[in-house]
Every structure is written in C-alpha cells, then in structure tokens.
CSV table of C-alpha atoms (C1' of nucleotides) in Angstrom, one decimal:
chain,number,residue,atom,x,y,z
A,1,MET,CA,-5.3,-20.4,-9.5
A,2,THR,CA,-6.3,-20.5,-5.9
A,3,ALA,CA,-9.8,-20.2,-4.2
A,4,ALA,CA,-8.6,-16.7,-2.9
A,5,ASP,CA,-7.6,-15.6,-6.0
A,6,ARG,CA,-11.3,-16.2,-7.4
A,7,VAL,CA,-12.8,-14.6,-4.5
A,8,TYR,CA,-11.0,-11.5,-5.3
A,9,ALA,CA,-11.8,-11.4,-8.8
A,10,ILE,CA,-15.3,-12.1,-8.0
A,11,ILE,CA,-15.8,-9.2,-5.4
A,12,LYS,CA,-13.7,-6.8,-7.5
A,13,GLN,CA,-16.0,-7.7,-10.6
A,14,ARG,CA,-19.3,-7.2,-8.5
A,15,ILE,CA,-17.9,-3.7,-7.1
A,16,LEU,CA,-17.2,-2.7,-10.8
A,17,ASP,CA,-20.5,-3.8,-11.8
A,18,GLY,CA,-22.4,-1.9,-9.0
A,19,TYR,CA,-23.8,-5.0,-7.3
A,20,TYR,CA,-22.0,-4.1,-4.3
A,21,VAL,CA,-22.9,-0.5,-3.7
A,22,ALA,CA,-20.5,2.0,-2.1
A,23,GLY,CA,-20.8,2.0,1.7
A,24,SER,CA,-22.2,-1.5,1.9
A,25,TYR,CA,-20.5,-4.2,3.6
A,26,VAL,CA,-19.1,-7.3,2.2
A,27,ARG,CA,-19.9,-10.2,4.8
A,28,GLU,CA,-17.2,-12.7,5.0
A,29,ALA,CA,-19.9,-15.6,5.9
A,30,THR,CA,-22.3,-14.6,3.2
A,31,ILE,CA,-20.0,-14.7,0.3
A,32,GLY,CA,-18.5,-17.9,2.0
A,33,GLN,CA,-21.9,-19.7,1.9
A,34,GLU,CA,-22.6,-18.5,-1.7
A,35,LEU,CA,-19.5,-19.8,-3.0
A,36,GLU,CA,-19.1,-22.9,-0.7
A,37,LEU,CA,-15.8,-21.6,1.0
A,38,SER,CA,-14.6,-21.2,4.4
A,39,ARG,CA,-14.2,-17.8,5.6
A,40,THR,CA,-10.1,-18.4,5.1
A,41,PRO,CA,-9.8,-17.6,1.3
A,42,ILE,CA,-12.5,-14.8,1.6
A,43,ARG,CA,-10.5,-12.9,4.3
A,44,GLU,CA,-7.4,-13.1,2.2
A,45,ALA,CA,-9.3,-12.0,-0.8
A,46,LEU,CA,-10.7,-9.0,1.4
A,47,ARG,CA,-7.4,-7.9,2.7
A,48,ARG,CA,-6.0,-7.7,-0.9
A,49,LEU,CA,-8.8,-5.5,-2.0
A,50,VAL,CA,-8.2,-3.2,1.1
A,51,SER,CA,-4.7,-2.7,0.1
A,52,ASP,CA,-5.6,-2.1,-3.4
A,53,GLY,CA,-8.1,0.5,-2.1
A,54,TRP,CA,-11.5,-1.2,-3.1
A,55,VAL,CA,-12.4,-1.9,0.2
A,56,GLU,CA,-11.9,-0.7,4.0
A,57,VAL,CA,-12.0,-2.7,7.0
A,58,ILE,CA,-13.7,-1.3,10.3
A,59,PRO,CA,-11.9,-3.5,13.0
A,60,HIS,CA,-14.4,-6.1,14.2
A,61,HIS,CA,-17.1,-4.6,11.9
A,62,GLY,CA,-16.4,-5.7,8.3
A,63,ALA,CA,-15.3,-4.8,5.1
A,64,ARG,CA,-17.0,-1.8,3.6
A,65,VAL,CA,-16.8,-1.0,-0.1
A,66,VAL,CA,-15.1,2.4,-0.4
A,67,SER,CA,-17.4,5.6,-1.3
A,68,TRP,CA,-15.8,8.5,-3.5
A,69,THR,CA,-16.5,11.8,-2.7
A,70,GLN,CA,-15.8,14.8,-5.2
A,71,ARG,CA,-12.8,15.6,-3.0
A,72,ASP,CA,-11.5,12.0,-3.6
A,73,VAL,CA,-11.5,12.5,-7.3
A,74,GLU,CA,-9.6,15.8,-7.1
A,75,GLU,CA,-7.0,14.3,-5.0
A,76,VAL,CA,-6.3,11.8,-7.3
A,77,PHE,CA,-6.0,14.0,-10.2
A,78,GLU,CA,-3.6,16.3,-8.3
A,79,LEU,CA,-1.6,13.4,-7.6
A,80,ARG,CA,-1.9,12.1,-11.5
A,81,VAL,CA,-0.7,15.5,-12.4
A,82,LEU,CA,2.5,15.2,-10.6
A,83,LEU,CA,3.4,11.5,-11.1
A,84,GLU,CA,2.2,11.0,-14.8
A,85,PRO,CA,4.2,13.5,-16.3
A,86,GLN,CA,7.3,11.9,-14.6
A,87,VAL,CA,6.3,8.6,-16.2
A,88,VAL,CA,6.9,10.0,-19.7
A,89,ARG,CA,10.0,12.1,-18.6
A,90,ARG,CA,11.6,9.0,-17.6
A,91,ALA,CA,10.3,6.9,-20.5
A,92,ALA,CA,11.6,9.4,-22.9
A,93,SER,CA,15.2,8.2,-22.3
A,94,ARG,CA,14.5,4.6,-21.9
A,95,ILE,CA,11.7,3.4,-24.3
A,96,ASP,CA,12.8,1.5,-27.3
A,97,ALA,CA,11.4,1.1,-30.9
A,98,PRO,CA,9.2,-1.8,-30.6
A,99,ARG,CA,7.3,-0.3,-27.4
A,100,LEU,CA,7.0,2.9,-29.4
A,101,ASP,CA,5.6,1.1,-32.2
A,102,SER,CA,3.1,-0.8,-30.0
A,103,LEU,CA,1.9,2.3,-28.5
A,104,GLY,CA,1.5,3.8,-31.8
A,105,GLU,CA,-0.8,0.9,-32.8
A,106,LEU,CA,-2.6,1.6,-29.5
A,107,ALA,CA,-2.9,5.2,-30.7
A,108,CYS,CA,-4.5,4.3,-33.9
A,109,HIS,CA,-6.7,2.0,-32.5
A,110,MET,CA,-8.3,4.5,-30.2
A,111,GLU,CA,-8.6,6.8,-32.7
A,112,GLN,CA,-10.5,4.4,-35.1
A,113,LEU,CA,-12.9,3.9,-32.1
A,114,CYS,CA,-13.1,7.5,-31.6
A,115,GLU,CA,-14.4,8.0,-35.2
A,116,ARG,CA,-17.0,5.4,-34.6
A,117,GLY,CA,-18.2,7.2,-31.5
A,118,ASP,CA,-20.9,4.9,-30.3
A,119,ASP,CA,-21.1,4.1,-26.5
A,120,GLN,CA,-19.3,0.2,-27.1
A,121,ALA,CA,-16.6,2.4,-29.0
A,122,ILE,CA,-16.1,4.7,-25.8
A,123,ASP,CA,-16.0,1.7,-23.6
A,124,GLU,CA,-13.2,0.1,-25.8
A,125,ILE,CA,-11.3,3.4,-25.8
A,126,ALA,CA,-11.0,3.2,-21.9
A,127,VAL,CA,-9.5,-0.1,-21.9
A,128,LEU,CA,-6.8,0.8,-24.6
A,129,ASN,CA,-6.2,4.0,-22.8
A,130,ASP,CA,-5.5,2.2,-19.6
A,131,ARG,CA,-3.1,-0.1,-21.7
A,132,PHE,CA,-1.4,3.0,-23.1
A,133,HIS,CA,-0.7,4.4,-19.9
A,134,ALA,CA,0.4,1.1,-18.5
A,135,GLU,CA,2.8,0.7,-21.2
A,136,LEU,CA,4.2,3.8,-20.6
A,137,ILE,CA,4.9,3.2,-17.0
A,138,THR,CA,6.7,0.0,-18.0
A,139,ALA,CA,8.6,2.1,-20.3
A,140,ALA,CA,9.5,4.4,-17.3
A,141,ASP,CA,11.0,1.5,-15.5
A,142,SER,CA,10.7,2.7,-12.2
A,143,PRO,CA,8.8,0.0,-9.9
A,144,ARG,CA,8.1,2.6,-7.2
A,145,LEU,CA,6.6,5.2,-9.6
A,146,GLN,CA,4.6,2.2,-10.9
A,147,ARG,CA,3.3,1.1,-7.7
A,148,LEU,CA,2.2,4.5,-6.4
A,149,LEU,CA,0.4,5.1,-9.6
A,150,GLU,CA,-1.2,1.9,-9.3
A,151,ALA,CA,-2.4,2.6,-5.8
A,152,ILE,CA,-3.9,6.1,-7.2
A,153,VAL,CA,-5.5,5.2,-10.3
A,154,GLN,CA,-7.8,2.6,-8.9
A,155,VAL,CA,-11.0,4.1,-9.4
A,156,PRO,CA,-14.4,2.8,-9.8
A,157,VAL,CA,-14.9,2.1,-13.6
A,158,SER,CA,-17.7,4.5,-13.8
A,159,ARG,CA,-15.2,7.4,-13.2
A,160,ARG,CA,-12.7,6.1,-15.5
A,161,SER,CA,-14.6,6.1,-18.7
A,162,PHE,CA,-14.7,8.6,-21.4
A,163,HIS,CA,-18.7,8.9,-21.6
A,164,HIS,CA,-18.5,12.4,-20.0
A,165,TYR,CA,-16.1,13.4,-22.6
A,166,SER,CA,-17.3,16.0,-25.3
A,167,ASP,CA,-16.5,15.0,-29.0
A,168,GLU,CA,-13.9,17.8,-29.1
A,169,GLU,CA,-12.3,16.6,-25.6
A,170,LEU,CA,-12.1,13.2,-26.8
A,171,HIS,CA,-10.3,14.2,-29.9
A,172,ALA,CA,-7.9,16.5,-27.9
A,173,SER,CA,-7.1,13.3,-25.9
A,174,MET,CA,-6.1,11.5,-29.0
A,175,ARG,CA,-3.9,14.3,-30.2
A,176,HIS,CA,-2.3,14.1,-26.8
A,177,HIS,CA,-1.3,10.6,-27.0
A,178,ARG,CA,0.1,11.4,-30.7
A,179,GLU,CA,2.0,14.3,-29.3
A,180,ILE,CA,3.5,12.4,-26.4
A,181,LEU,CA,4.8,9.6,-28.8
A,182,ARG,CA,6.4,12.6,-30.9
A,183,ALA,CA,8.1,13.6,-28.0
A,184,LEU,CA,9.3,10.3,-26.8
A,185,ALA,CA,10.4,9.4,-30.2
A,186,VAL,CA,12.9,12.2,-30.2
A,187,GLY,CA,13.7,11.7,-26.7
A,188,ASP,CA,12.4,14.9,-25.2
A,189,GLY,CA,11.2,14.2,-21.8
A,190,GLU,CA,10.1,17.9,-21.2
A,191,TRP,CA,8.3,18.0,-24.0
A,192,ALA,CA,6.5,14.6,-23.4
A,193,ALA,CA,5.9,15.7,-19.6
A,194,SER,CA,4.0,18.9,-20.4
A,195,VAL,CA,1.7,17.2,-22.8
A,196,MET,CA,1.1,14.7,-20.3
A,197,ARG,CA,0.4,17.1,-17.9
A,198,ALA,CA,-1.9,18.9,-20.1
A,199,HIS,CA,-3.7,15.6,-20.8
A,200,ILE,CA,-4.5,15.0,-17.4
A,201,LEU,CA,-5.7,18.4,-16.4
A,202,ALA,CA,-8.0,18.0,-19.6
A,203,ALA,CA,-9.2,14.8,-18.2
A,204,ARG,CA,-9.6,16.6,-14.9
A,205,ALA,CA,-11.8,19.3,-16.6
A,206,ALA,CA,-13.9,16.7,-18.3
A,207,GLN,CA,-14.6,15.1,-15.1
A,208,LEU,CA,-15.2,18.1,-13.1
A,209,HIS,CA,-17.5,19.7,-15.5
A,210,PRO,CA,-19.2,17.2,-17.2
A,211,PRO,CA,-22.6,19.2,-17.9
A,212,ALA,CA,-21.0,21.7,-20.0
A,213,ARG,CA,-20.9,19.6,-22.8
A,214,GLN,CA,-21.6,21.7,-26.0
A,215,THR,CA,-19.0,21.0,-28.9
A,216,HIS,CA,-20.5,23.1,-31.8
A,217,GLN,CA,-21.9,26.1,-29.4
A,218,PRO,CA,-20.3,29.1,-28.5
A,219,ARG,CA,-18.9,29.0,-25.1
A,220,GLN,CA,-20.7,29.4,-21.9
A,221,GLN,CA,-19.7,30.2,-18.3
A,222,HIS,CA,-19.8,27.2,-15.6
A,223,ALA,CA,-19.9,27.0,-12.2
B,1,MET,CA,-6.0,-2.8,17.3
B,2,THR,CA,-5.7,-6.4,16.4
B,3,ALA,CA,-3.0,-8.9,16.8
B,4,ALA,CA,-2.0,-8.6,13.1
B,5,ASP,CA,-1.9,-4.9,13.2
B,6,ARG,CA,0.7,-5.2,16.2
B,7,VAL,CA,2.8,-8.1,14.3
B,8,TYR,CA,2.7,-5.7,11.3
B,9,ALA,CA,4.0,-2.6,13.2
B,10,ILE,CA,6.4,-4.6,15.3
B,11,ILE,CA,8.4,-6.4,12.2
B,12,LYS,CA,8.2,-3.1,10.2
B,13,GLN,CA,9.8,-1.2,13.1
B,14,ARG,CA,12.7,-4.1,13.5
B,15,ILE,CA,13.4,-3.7,9.7
B,16,LEU,CA,13.6,0.3,10.0
B,17,ASP,CA,15.9,-0.3,13.2
B,18,GLY,CA,18.2,-2.7,11.4
B,19,TYR,CA,17.5,-5.6,13.9
B,20,TYR,CA,16.1,-7.5,10.7
B,21,VAL,CA,18.8,-7.2,8.5
B,22,ALA,CA,18.2,-6.6,4.8
B,23,GLY,CA,18.2,-10.3,3.0
B,24,SER,CA,17.3,-12.2,6.2
B,25,TYR,CA,14.4,-14.4,6.7
B,26,VAL,CA,11.5,-13.6,8.9
B,27,ARG,CA,10.1,-16.9,10.0
B,28,GLU,CA,6.5,-17.4,10.6
B,29,ALA,CA,7.1,-20.1,13.4
B,30,THR,CA,10.0,-17.8,15.0
B,31,ILE,CA,7.8,-14.5,15.6
B,32,GLY,CA,5.0,-16.8,16.3
B,33,GLN,CA,6.6,-18.2,19.6
B,34,GLU,CA,8.2,-14.7,20.3
B,35,LEU,CA,5.2,-13.2,20.4
B,36,GLU,CA,3.1,-16.1,21.5
B,37,LEU,CA,0.8,-15.8,18.6
B,38,SER,CA,-0.4,-18.5,15.8
B,39,ARG,CA,0.7,-18.2,12.5
B,40,THR,CA,-2.7,-16.7,11.4
B,41,PRO,CA,-2.0,-13.0,12.4
B,42,ILE,CA,1.7,-13.4,11.5
B,43,ARG,CA,0.8,-14.7,7.9
B,44,GLU,CA,-1.6,-11.6,7.6
B,45,ALA,CA,0.9,-9.3,8.8
B,46,LEU,CA,3.7,-10.4,6.2
B,47,ARG,CA,1.2,-10.3,3.2
B,48,ARG,CA,0.9,-6.7,4.1
B,49,LEU,CA,4.5,-6.0,4.3
B,50,VAL,CA,4.8,-7.6,0.9
B,51,SER,CA,2.4,-5.5,-0.7
B,52,ASP,CA,3.6,-2.5,1.2
B,53,GLY,CA,7.2,-3.4,-0.4
B,54,TRP,CA,9.0,-3.9,3.0
B,55,VAL,CA,9.8,-7.9,2.3
B,56,GLU,CA,9.5,-10.2,-0.5
B,57,VAL,CA,8.3,-13.7,-0.7
B,58,ILE,CA,10.5,-16.7,-2.0
B,59,PRO,CA,7.7,-19.3,-2.4
B,60,HIS,CA,7.9,-22.1,0.0
B,61,HIS,CA,11.1,-20.7,1.7
B,62,GLY,CA,9.9,-17.5,3.5
B,63,ALA,CA,9.5,-13.9,3.6
B,64,ARG,CA,13.0,-12.1,3.2
B,65,VAL,CA,13.7,-8.4,4.1
B,66,VAL,CA,14.2,-6.5,0.9
B,67,SER,CA,17.6,-5.1,0.2
B,68,TRP,CA,18.0,-1.7,-0.9
B,69,THR,CA,20.1,-0.8,-3.8
B,70,GLN,CA,21.7,2.6,-4.9
B,71,ARG,CA,18.9,2.6,-7.4
B,72,ASP,CA,16.2,2.0,-4.9
B,73,VAL,CA,17.4,5.1,-3.2
B,74,GLU,CA,17.7,7.4,-6.2
B,75,GLU,CA,13.9,6.3,-6.9
B,76,VAL,CA,13.1,7.5,-3.7
B,77,PHE,CA,14.6,10.9,-4.1
B,78,GLU,CA,13.4,11.1,-7.5
B,79,LEU,CA,9.3,10.7,-5.8
B,80,ARG,CA,10.1,12.7,-2.9
B,81,VAL,CA,11.4,15.8,-5.2
B,82,LEU,CA,7.9,15.6,-6.7
B,83,LEU,CA,5.9,14.7,-3.9
B,84,GLU,CA,7.4,16.8,-0.7
B,85,PRO,CA,7.0,20.1,-2.6
B,86,GLN,CA,3.3,19.3,-3.2
B,87,VAL,CA,2.9,18.8,0.3
B,88,VAL,CA,4.0,22.5,1.2
B,89,ARG,CA,2.4,23.8,-1.8
B,90,ARG,CA,-0.9,22.6,-0.3
B,91,ALA,CA,0.1,23.6,3.3
B,92,ALA,CA,0.7,26.9,2.5
B,93,SER,CA,-3.2,27.8,2.0
B,94,ARG,CA,-4.2,25.3,4.7
B,95,ILE,CA,-1.8,25.8,7.6
B,96,ASP,CA,-2.7,27.5,10.9
B,97,ALA,CA,-0.9,29.7,13.4
B,98,PRO,CA,-0.6,27.1,16.1
B,99,ARG,CA,1.0,24.4,13.7
B,100,LEU,CA,3.2,27.1,12.3
B,101,ASP,CA,4.4,27.7,15.8
B,102,SER,CA,4.9,24.3,16.5
B,103,LEU,CA,7.0,23.9,13.3
B,104,GLY,CA,9.0,27.0,14.4
B,105,GLU,CA,9.6,25.3,17.7
B,106,LEU,CA,10.9,22.2,15.9
B,107,ALA,CA,13.4,24.0,13.6
B,108,CYS,CA,14.6,26.1,16.8
B,109,HIS,CA,15.2,22.7,18.5
B,110,MET,CA,16.9,21.0,15.5
B,111,GLU,CA,19.1,24.1,15.2
B,112,GLN,CA,20.3,24.0,18.7
B,113,LEU,CA,21.1,20.4,18.1
B,114,CYS,CA,22.9,21.4,15.1
B,115,GLU,CA,25.0,23.8,17.0
B,116,ARG,CA,26.1,20.9,19.6
B,117,GLY,CA,27.3,19.0,16.4
B,118,ASP,CA,27.7,15.5,18.4
B,119,ASP,CA,26.8,12.1,17.1
B,120,GLN,CA,23.8,11.8,19.5
B,121,ALA,CA,22.5,15.3,18.3
B,122,ILE,CA,22.8,14.4,14.9
B,123,ASP,CA,20.5,11.1,15.6
B,124,GLU,CA,18.0,13.5,17.3
B,125,ILE,CA,17.9,16.0,14.5
B,126,ALA,CA,16.6,13.1,12.4
B,127,VAL,CA,13.9,12.1,14.5
B,128,LEU,CA,12.8,16.0,14.8
B,129,ASN,CA,13.2,16.1,11.0
B,130,ASP,CA,10.8,13.2,10.5
B,131,ARG,CA,8.2,15.1,12.9
B,132,PHE,CA,8.8,18.3,10.8
B,133,HIS,CA,8.1,16.7,7.7
B,134,ALA,CA,5.2,14.8,9.3
B,135,GLU,CA,3.6,17.9,10.6
B,136,LEU,CA,4.0,19.6,7.1
B,137,ILE,CA,2.0,16.6,5.4
B,138,THR,CA,-0.9,16.7,8.4
B,139,ALA,CA,-1.2,20.4,7.4
B,140,ALA,CA,-1.1,19.4,3.6
B,141,ASP,CA,-4.4,17.6,4.3
B,142,SER,CA,-4.4,15.1,1.7
B,143,PRO,CA,-4.7,11.4,3.0
B,144,ARG,CA,-3.6,10.2,-0.6
B,145,LEU,CA,-0.4,12.1,-0.6
B,146,GLN,CA,0.2,11.1,3.0
B,147,ARG,CA,-0.3,7.7,2.4
B,148,LEU,CA,2.0,7.8,-0.6
B,149,LEU,CA,4.6,9.8,1.0
B,150,GLU,CA,4.6,7.2,4.0
B,151,ALA,CA,5.2,4.4,1.3
B,152,ILE,CA,8.2,6.1,0.1
B,153,VAL,CA,10.1,7.9,2.7
B,154,GLN,CA,10.2,5.2,5.3
B,155,VAL,CA,13.9,3.9,4.9
B,156,PRO,CA,15.9,2.0,7.2
B,157,VAL,CA,17.5,4.0,9.7
B,158,SER,CA,21.0,3.4,8.4
B,159,ARG,CA,19.8,5.6,5.4
B,160,ARG,CA,17.8,8.1,7.0
B,161,SER,CA,20.2,9.9,9.6
B,162,PHE,CA,22.0,12.9,8.7
B,163,HIS,CA,25.6,11.4,9.6
B,164,HIS,CA,26.6,11.6,5.9
B,165,TYR,CA,25.8,15.4,6.3
B,166,SER,CA,28.7,18.0,6.3
B,167,ASP,CA,28.6,20.8,8.7
B,168,GLU,CA,27.7,23.1,5.8
B,169,GLU,CA,24.9,20.8,4.3
B,170,LEU,CA,23.6,20.3,7.7
B,171,HIS,CA,23.3,24.1,8.3
B,172,ALA,CA,21.8,24.7,4.7
B,173,SER,CA,19.3,22.1,5.8
B,174,MET,CA,18.2,24.2,8.8
B,175,ARG,CA,18.0,27.3,6.6
B,176,HIS,CA,15.7,25.4,4.2
B,177,HIS,CA,13.4,24.8,7.0
B,178,ARG,CA,13.3,28.4,8.0
B,179,GLU,CA,12.7,29.4,4.7
B,180,ILE,CA,9.8,27.1,4.2
B,181,LEU,CA,8.3,28.3,7.2
B,182,ARG,CA,8.5,31.9,6.1
B,183,ALA,CA,6.9,31.1,2.7
B,184,LEU,CA,4.1,29.1,4.5
B,185,ALA,CA,3.6,32.2,6.8
B,186,VAL,CA,2.8,34.6,3.7
B,187,GLY,CA,0.8,31.7,2.2
B,188,ASP,CA,3.1,31.4,-0.6
B,189,GLY,CA,2.8,27.8,-1.7
B,190,GLU,CA,5.1,28.1,-5.1
B,191,TRP,CA,8.1,29.7,-2.9
B,192,ALA,CA,7.7,27.1,-0.2
B,193,ALA,CA,7.7,24.2,-2.9
B,194,SER,CA,10.8,25.6,-4.4
B,195,VAL,CA,12.7,25.6,-1.2
B,196,MET,CA,11.5,22.1,-0.4
B,197,ARG,CA,12.5,21.1,-3.7
B,198,ALA,CA,16.0,22.4,-2.9
B,199,HIS,CA,15.9,20.7,0.4
B,200,ILE,CA,15.2,17.2,-1.1
B,201,LEU,CA,17.8,17.7,-3.9
B,202,ALA,CA,20.3,18.7,-1.4
B,203,ALA,CA,19.6,15.7,0.8
B,204,ARG,CA,19.9,13.5,-2.3
B,205,ALA,CA,23.2,15.0,-3.1
B,206,ALA,CA,24.5,14.4,0.4
B,207,GLN,CA,23.4,10.8,0.1
B,208,LEU,CA,24.8,10.3,-3.4
B,209,HIS,CA,28.3,11.8,-2.6
B,210,PRO,CA,29.0,11.0,1.0
B,211,PRO,CA,32.8,10.6,0.8
B,212,ALA,CA,33.2,14.1,-0.5
B,213,ARG,CA,32.8,15.6,3.2
B,214,GLN,CA,35.3,18.4,3.6
B,215,THR,CA,33.8,21.5,4.6
B,216,HIS,CA,36.5,23.9,4.9
B,217,GLN,CA,38.9,22.3,2.1
B,218,PRO,CA,38.9,23.5,-1.7
B,219,ARG,CA,36.4,21.7,-3.9
B,220,GLN,CA,37.4,18.3,-5.4
B,221,GLN,CA,35.8,16.4,-8.1
B,222,HIS,CA,33.9,13.3,-7.4
B,223,ALA,CA,33.1,10.1,-9.3
C,1,DT,C1',33.3,-38.9,-6.3
C,2,DA,C1',29.2,-37.8,-8.2
C,3,DA,C1',24.4,-38.6,-9.2
C,4,DT,C1',20.2,-39.8,-6.8
C,5,DC,C1',17.2,-40.7,-3.5
C,6,DT,C1',15.1,-39.3,0.9
C,7,DA,C1',13.7,-37.2,4.6
C,8,DA,C1',13.1,-32.9,7.3
C,9,DA,C1',11.7,-28.2,7.3
C,10,DA,C1',9.4,-24.6,5.8
C,11,DT,C1',5.6,-22.2,3.5
C,12,DG,C1',0.9,-22.6,0.7
C,13,DG,C1',-3.9,-23.0,1.2
C,14,DT,C1',-8.0,-24.4,3.3
C,15,DA,C1',-11.3,-25.6,7.1
C,16,DT,C1',-13.1,-25.6,11.5
C,17,DA,C1',-13.6,-24.1,16.2
C,18,DC,C1',-13.7,-20.8,19.7
C,19,DA,C1',-12.6,-16.0,21.4
C,20,DA,C1',-13.2,-11.2,21.4
C,21,DC,C1',-15.6,-7.5,20.2
C,22,DT,C1',-19.3,-4.2,18.3
C,23,DC,C1',-23.9,-2.7,17.9
C,24,DT,C1',-28.6,-3.2,18.8
C,25,DT,C1',-32.2,-3.6,22.0
C,26,DC,C1',-34.4,-4.5,25.7
C,27,DT,C1',-35.3,-4.0,30.6
C,28,DC,C1',-34.8,-1.6,34.9
C,29,DG,C1',-34.6,2.1,37.7
C,30,DT,C1',-35.5,6.9,38.4
D,1,DA,C1',-41.0,9.2,29.8
D,2,DC,C1',-35.8,8.8,29.4
D,3,DG,C1',-31.2,7.3,30.1
D,4,DA,C1',-28.0,3.9,32.0
D,5,DG,C1',-26.5,-0.6,31.7
D,6,DA,C1',-26.9,-5.3,30.6
D,7,DA,C1',-27.9,-9.2,27.6
D,8,DG,C1',-28.0,-11.0,22.9
D,9,DA,C1',-27.1,-11.6,17.9
D,10,DG,C1',-24.1,-11.0,14.5
D,11,DT,C1',-19.4,-10.4,12.7
D,12,DT,C1',-15.0,-10.4,12.7
D,13,DG,C1',-10.1,-12.0,15.0
D,14,DT,C1',-7.4,-15.9,16.4
D,15,DA,C1',-5.8,-20.6,17.2
D,16,DT,C1',-5.3,-25.0,15.5
D,17,DA,C1',-5.3,-28.7,12.3
D,18,DC,C1',-4.5,-31.0,7.9
D,19,DC,C1',-2.4,-31.8,3.6
D,20,DA,C1',0.1,-30.4,-0.5
D,21,DT,C1',4.1,-28.3,-2.3
D,22,DT,C1',8.7,-27.2,-2.6
D,23,DT,C1',13.2,-26.4,-1.0
D,24,DT,C1',17.4,-27.9,1.3
D,25,DA,C1',20.4,-30.9,3.0
D,26,DG,C1',22.1,-35.1,4.1
D,27,DA,C1',22.1,-40.3,3.6
D,28,DT,C1',22.9,-43.6,0.2
D,29,DT,C1',24.6,-46.0,-3.7
D,30,DA,C1',26.9,-46.9,-7.8
DNA sequence: TAATCTAAAATGGTATACAACTCTTCTCGT
DNA sequence: ACGAGAAGAGTTGTATACCATTTTAGATTA
C-alpha cells in the first residue's frame, strides 16, 4: 500500500465522518505536514477523490469537499431508477446458483438485523445492502454499467443509511430483496427489473419525505 | 486550463482520431518531449485517462490505448438505449424555443447533407449529429446524466460515423430527429423518449449488421 | 541450443524547488 | 468616501531529481 493510498483512505474517511465539512477546502500542505509526507502523494490522492466524486478542484485554488443539494439527490435517484433495473435485467440470464445462495444469505442477515431494529442494526443493514447491490452488479457482468453506477451511488454515508426509513418502509425493502431473488431464480429479468425499480423509487420516497414517518397512524398528506 | 488538462484533451483527441491506435502505448517521455512538458502533468493526464477508461496501465510497462471488442460496442448501445431516451424525456419539459430552433436548423442541415450522400457529407453528418445530441443533453439540464453519457458515447471515430448506414437507414435517422423535435415542441417526453429509443436501436442494428447493406434488394438473412 | 545472467529502458513513488496563479488587502488618486 | 490598481501572502501547478521495481532483450556460458 502506497502513501497515496493511505492518504486517499484517510481523507475519504474524514469526509464520511464529517471531519471535513462539505464546502471546506482540503489543503495539500496541511495534510502534508500532518502526515509527514510531501505534497506529491497528497495530490494524487486528491485527484482520485475528484474522479470518485468526493471533492472538486477549483484550479489554482484547491480541492473542496463537494456539497450535496436536494437536486443532486434527485438526480442520483433518477439515474438509479434507470440503471439498477438494468443490472438485474442482465443478471437474470447470467447469475449462477452460488451467487444466488450468497445473495440469499445476505437477505437473511438483513432481515434478522431488521427485526432487531436498533440503530446499530440499521447501520449494519446499510453495509449489507451495499454488498447486496454490489453482488448484483457483478452478476450483471457489464463493466461499463458497473462503472456508471459506482460513479453515481458514491453518496455521503449520511444519505445512504436507512435511518429515515419507517418500519414499514424497511420491511418493504426486505421484501423487495426477496422478490428480486425469486425473479432471478426463475430467470425473469423483466420481473426482477420491475421490482428493482419499485425498490429504488421506494428509497427515493423515503429520502424525499423523511418527516412523514408514522407507521401505525392513518395516512396523512405531505408537502 | 492547466497543462495536465491540455495533455488529457490532446491524448483523448488523438485516440478518438485514430492517431493513437488501439493497443499501442502512450509513452510518458515521448509526449513529454513532443509537448515540451515534464512527466508530471503527463502522468496526471494518463491517470485520468485510465480512470475514464480510455487507456489501461500495464505495470512498469506503460499506458496502452484500450481495444474495443464487439462486446464493448454492445455494452455502449445497451446503456445509450437507457440514457438517451431519458435525455429527451427531461428535455421535453425544459427546452425553450431558441434551442428548438437551433435543433431544427441542425436537422435541416443534416438532411441536406443526406441528399448529397457523398463520403464527405456523411462525415459532416456525424459531426452535426454529435452536436444535435449534445444540445439535447444541455436542454435536459442534468449534469450527472451529461457526465455519464459523455463517458459512454465517446467512441473512436472509426465506429462513430454513418458509413455503415444504408440510404434507408440514414433517412430513417433523419426522420427520427424530426419526430423527436415534434415531440419536444409539444412537450411530450414519453413520445420523444420512444422515438429516441428507436433511434438508438436503429443505430445499433446498423452497427451490428454492417454487411447487410442492400437498400433496394429483397431482404436477406444475416448471421 | 538452451538456460541463465545482465544491463538497458520504462514506469512507480516520492521529495523538493520554483513558477504561476488567485484572492485579499492596502494604498493612492480623485 | 470610494473605486482602481498594485503588492503581498497563500496555494496550487510544474520541473527536476532520485531510487526502486519490473520488463525486455541481448549477451554469456555451459
């Protein structure tokens, strides 16, 4: 592991942790002194963070941690609604039994965590959910589709968790996983794609209307 | 614009123009001397080209221009079929009259060139067609969608031209442009998206079955 | 002839020094 | 008081150098 790799990981972690606030600048000299490295590996790490969409570079002025607007979030969901169904559409005719099994285990694990329902469990679900989607992408066997999605879903972890899901939304999400797996098991790409589309649209709804979180109450109009 | 930006653009253009043949190596020292720059900005440009998928690095041997397989072409079309309709779906509710006019002029110009039909005209059509699609993307007003498409549709010039189109395919392509504009003019995104989908699928068919090019002959089965 | 060794060539990674640029601030003239 | 312009500090951009690693091809040797 090179110094540039370490710097990349450190800066990324600091962004995720909120140590580097969105909109603030990451100074090359500053972390250089901090980590006792020259600017060279820091610059390389920053360039990689730029191409991964975590920071943006203003020429001759510095690397700034990207800010996310509501519009950015909507754009991402709009693209995921297109691309993620394509993932399972392709996967349906390509997936093999071992991977289906491993996806099934992931679904199982997530459901158990879902039953626990505490905050830590919710965090773990987010991790497993990422793995779930990543495995599907691998099964889709399309490097370009994978690249596009990776370029898209890189979102600050604060927005990627399931904390704004209601119980009902969370359980629906688990059912989606199961239904996708059933569709894949019988090789029905369109079925799988439809469920995935619903899955993403549900996630979008949960993100866009986080305050409306009454599980057992009668329905209520939102903005 | 920094030197690294220029180097990036130059190398990319040379790949698109076919000056750097697929499989050949881009030597750091060579272009360094050629452009009278040190290895530093060249290295940075090459890293970006790698992460954008234009070249691949063989460790300790150099940066090689990526080769396109038939499968790559199919992957690109598969993604364009998803993304380009979304472009016009968004554009339908956002486009303004001036841009519609300028798109109309582009379509006009392409149709005239289409009537000429010589090789040079075909080349010019490819350029205008790129502009046509680029204007649509601008009208769609989605930076991420734009970025994804730019990462996808930029293909070496040898594969981007209309030389493998039959007369009929070429005219159909022109009609698609017109129909898209009509749909946009009345703000019907789904109509525009459907035509665009057909437009891309037609382009795909022309690419995948280039030998079957008899316009006035009875149909013939292909591989 | 074939296996091995060797040296050249190229990149990989990092450090350092200097050049160029941007933004701020301060001065100067009106 | 106010705007234009210049100086300065701070920051990034680039050049250069160094050594390590790896590949390749040629030379050597049995």
